[in-house]
């Protein structure tokens, strides 16, 4: 029977660079290409030989084979060289898609437009009134599976069809916390509240509009990444919901 540490190691199995693991780490790195950004001595990723060989590298990148196999993104001689680096990455990925090098690579997405449907809680709710919330959320009833709870709440809170939710929703893990309640939570102060959220992502088209159905939601707003970050920093989100957004971002 495996120990708990062995079970963890099955997942977290890349060797850490520690004094007693240097040989293991170096041996693993010998088979990989290290990816470097300008002006940073630390690698920002690892690439397999098969990926490097198939990638249609542009003149924005330099490949080195000794003493280690390395891919360097070349620093551009421009005022905004960071933006130039981002463009170099985008151009490489566009070329990769155009040549269909990796069939599994999805289409290009521009997330500068609003991508989050964010509800504002009813101002009359006893807990966290008037704060921004998860798009759809609710307590899992006794005997109910988390996904079935999501399907139910999606219809009750946002008028989403059961067919859409069952077909397109993707489970993406959980978020856990241990919170001490304050005056914004409603109820008694200082309560210890351990919690866990089952998190799902749902991509919808422009034709899908989220609409309040019950009294829990005051309104839905379509927000961009920067707007969500600003709202979080301003304390507009219910705390547990902010952690879900952070996990996504």
Tab-separated table of C-alpha atoms in Angstrom, residues 27-180:
chain	number	residue	atom	x	y	z
A	27	UNK	CA	19.002	14.583	-15.168
A	28	UNK	CA	15.420	15.661	-15.823
A	29	UNK	CA	16.498	19.042	-17.209
A	30	UNK	CA	18.950	17.425	-19.632
A	31	UNK	CA	16.031	16.053	-21.613
A	32	UNK	CA	14.172	19.382	-21.750
A	33	UNK	CA	14.552	22.769	-23.405
A	34	UNK	CA	14.490	25.728	-21.026
A	35	UNK	CA	12.452	28.754	-22.125
A	36	UNK	CA	13.805	32.198	-21.177
A	37	UNK	CA	12.316	35.688	-21.323
A	38	UNK	CA	14.544	38.763	-21.791
A	39	UNK	CA	16.517	40.050	-18.799
A	40	UNK	CA	15.564	37.107	-16.608
A	41	UNK	CA	18.044	34.343	-15.716
A	42	UNK	CA	15.287	32.025	-14.493
A	43	UNK	CA	13.544	29.750	-17.017
A	44	UNK	CA	9.831	30.379	-17.482
A	45	UNK	CA	8.959	26.963	-18.813
A	46	UNK	CA	10.178	23.657	-20.199
A	47	UNK	CA	9.729	22.245	-23.701
A	48	UNK	CA	10.044	18.714	-25.044
A	49	UNK	CA	12.324	17.940	-27.994
A	50	UNK	CA	9.286	16.984	-30.056
A	51	UNK	CA	7.685	20.398	-29.477
A	52	UNK	CA	10.843	22.388	-30.257
A	53	UNK	CA	11.442	20.420	-33.450
A	54	UNK	CA	7.927	21.027	-34.767
A	55	UNK	CA	7.549	24.647	-33.692
A	56	UNK	CA	7.913	27.113	-36.629
A	57	UNK	CA	10.325	29.428	-34.793
A	58	UNK	CA	10.605	33.004	-36.031
A	59	UNK	CA	13.574	35.385	-35.937
A	60	UNK	CA	12.308	36.664	-32.580
A	61	UNK	CA	13.682	33.526	-30.917
A	62	UNK	CA	17.176	32.104	-30.513
A	63	UNK	CA	17.871	28.418	-29.865
A	64	UNK	CA	21.009	27.311	-27.998
A	65	UNK	CA	22.121	23.702	-27.608
A	66	UNK	CA	25.137	23.962	-25.261
A	67	UNK	CA	25.745	23.655	-22.382
A	68	UNK	CA	21.974	23.294	-22.007
A	69	UNK	CA	19.189	23.274	-24.548
A	70	UNK	CA	17.594	26.710	-24.344
A	71	UNK	CA	15.046	28.833	-26.213
A	72	UNK	CA	15.465	32.586	-25.711
A	73	UNK	CA	12.933	35.237	-26.636
A	74	UNK	CA	15.091	38.067	-27.983
A	75	UNK	CA	14.686	41.472	-26.384
A	76	UNK	CA	13.489	44.024	-28.917
A	77	UNK	CA	15.258	47.384	-29.179
A	78	UNK	CA	12.046	49.291	-28.570
A	79	UNK	CA	10.722	51.536	-25.816
A	80	UNK	CA	7.890	49.131	-25.087
A	81	UNK	CA	9.878	45.922	-25.470
A	82	UNK	CA	7.522	44.020	-23.175
A	83	UNK	CA	4.668	44.650	-25.597
A	84	UNK	CA	6.984	43.575	-28.424
A	85	UNK	CA	7.671	40.314	-26.594
A	86	UNK	CA	3.956	39.658	-26.286
A	87	UNK	CA	3.557	40.319	-30.010
A	88	UNK	CA	6.404	37.910	-30.794
A	89	UNK	CA	4.656	35.158	-28.831
A	90	UNK	CA	1.322	35.933	-30.505
A	91	UNK	CA	2.908	35.878	-33.971
A	92	UNK	CA	4.533	32.518	-33.279
A	93	UNK	CA	1.265	30.999	-32.083
A	94	UNK	CA	-0.595	32.458	-35.074
A	95	UNK	CA	1.945	30.848	-37.396
A	96	UNK	CA	1.604	27.573	-35.514
A	97	UNK	CA	-2.166	27.649	-36.006
A	98	UNK	CA	-1.829	28.631	-39.664
A	99	UNK	CA	0.493	25.700	-40.364
A	100	UNK	CA	-1.691	23.401	-38.233
A	101	UNK	CA	1.381	22.149	-36.402
A	102	UNK	CA	-0.568	21.183	-33.300
A	103	UNK	CA	-4.164	20.181	-34.139
A	104	UNK	CA	-5.157	20.459	-30.478
A	105	UNK	CA	-4.187	24.138	-30.259
A	106	UNK	CA	-7.411	26.131	-30.034
A	107	UNK	CA	-8.391	29.218	-31.949
A	108	UNK	CA	-7.004	32.586	-30.958
A	109	UNK	CA	-8.970	34.374	-28.284
A	110	UNK	CA	-8.928	38.057	-27.414
A	111	UNK	CA	-9.923	38.442	-23.782
A	112	UNK	CA	-9.772	42.224	-23.774
A	113	UNK	CA	-13.503	42.310	-24.390
A	114	UNK	CA	-15.968	41.658	-21.537
A	115	UNK	CA	-15.852	37.967	-20.680
A	116	UNK	CA	-17.512	37.634	-17.252
A	117	UNK	CA	-21.199	37.660	-16.473
A	118	UNK	CA	-21.168	38.972	-12.902
A	119	UNK	CA	-24.309	39.301	-10.750
A	120	UNK	CA	-24.891	41.841	-8.002
A	121	UNK	CA	-26.657	40.420	-4.976
A	122	UNK	CA	-29.988	41.829	-3.912
A	123	UNK	CA	-29.551	44.784	-1.553
A	124	UNK	CA	-32.101	43.226	0.812
A	125	UNK	CA	-30.287	39.914	1.291
A	126	UNK	CA	-29.357	39.202	4.902
A	127	UNK	CA	-25.810	38.149	3.982
A	128	UNK	CA	-23.380	40.115	1.798
A	129	UNK	CA	-26.094	42.451	0.450
A	130	UNK	CA	-25.437	44.401	-2.756
A	131	UNK	CA	-22.072	42.707	-3.354
A	132	UNK	CA	-20.820	41.074	-6.551
A	133	UNK	CA	-21.157	37.302	-6.641
A	134	UNK	CA	-20.365	34.170	-8.610
A	135	UNK	CA	-22.274	34.018	-11.878
A	136	UNK	CA	-24.402	31.157	-10.568
A	137	UNK	CA	-24.091	29.654	-7.094
A	138	UNK	CA	-26.044	27.950	-4.372
A	139	UNK	CA	-25.912	25.485	-1.519
A	140	UNK	CA	-25.803	21.795	-2.377
A	141	UNK	CA	-28.887	20.135	-0.921
A	142	UNK	CA	-28.666	16.921	1.083
A	143	UNK	CA	-28.424	13.992	-1.321
A	144	UNK	CA	-27.708	16.298	-4.271
A	145	UNK	CA	-24.571	16.125	-6.410
A	146	UNK	CA	-22.709	19.419	-7.015
A	147	UNK	CA	-23.328	19.403	-10.764
A	148	UNK	CA	-27.061	18.824	-10.300
A	149	UNK	CA	-27.060	21.779	-7.900
A	150	UNK	CA	-25.410	23.884	-10.598
A	151	UNK	CA	-27.986	22.889	-13.206
A	152	UNK	CA	-30.813	23.777	-10.830
A	153	UNK	CA	-29.325	27.098	-9.725
A	154	UNK	CA	-28.474	28.117	-13.303
A	155	UNK	CA	-32.135	27.951	-14.199
A	156	UNK	CA	-33.389	29.509	-10.966
A	157	UNK	CA	-30.913	32.413	-10.867
A	158	UNK	CA	-29.912	33.168	-14.457
A	159	UNK	CA	-32.591	31.665	-16.732
A	160	UNK	CA	-30.089	29.306	-18.371
A	161	UNK	CA	-31.478	26.250	-20.111
A	162	UNK	CA	-30.736	22.850	-18.625
A	163	UNK	CA	-29.619	21.606	-22.048
A	164	UNK	CA	-26.999	24.359	-22.371
A	165	UNK	CA	-25.612	23.835	-18.881
A	166	UNK	CA	-25.395	20.050	-19.154
A	167	UNK	CA	-23.803	20.186	-22.603
A	168	UNK	CA	-21.185	22.914	-22.204
A	169	UNK	CA	-20.220	23.116	-18.528
A	170	UNK	CA	-16.711	21.979	-17.554
A	171	UNK	CA	-15.675	21.073	-13.994
A	172	UNK	CA	-12.449	22.914	-13.063
A	173	UNK	CA	-11.834	21.945	-9.439
A	174	UNK	CA	-12.568	23.414	-6.033
A	175	UNK	CA	-11.721	26.481	-3.982
A	176	UNK	CA	-11.491	26.167	-0.198
A	177	UNK	CA	-11.193	28.710	2.604
A	178	UNK	CA	-11.566	29.256	6.343
A	179	UNK	CA	-13.219	32.575	7.085
A	180	UNK	CA	-13.950	34.547	10.267
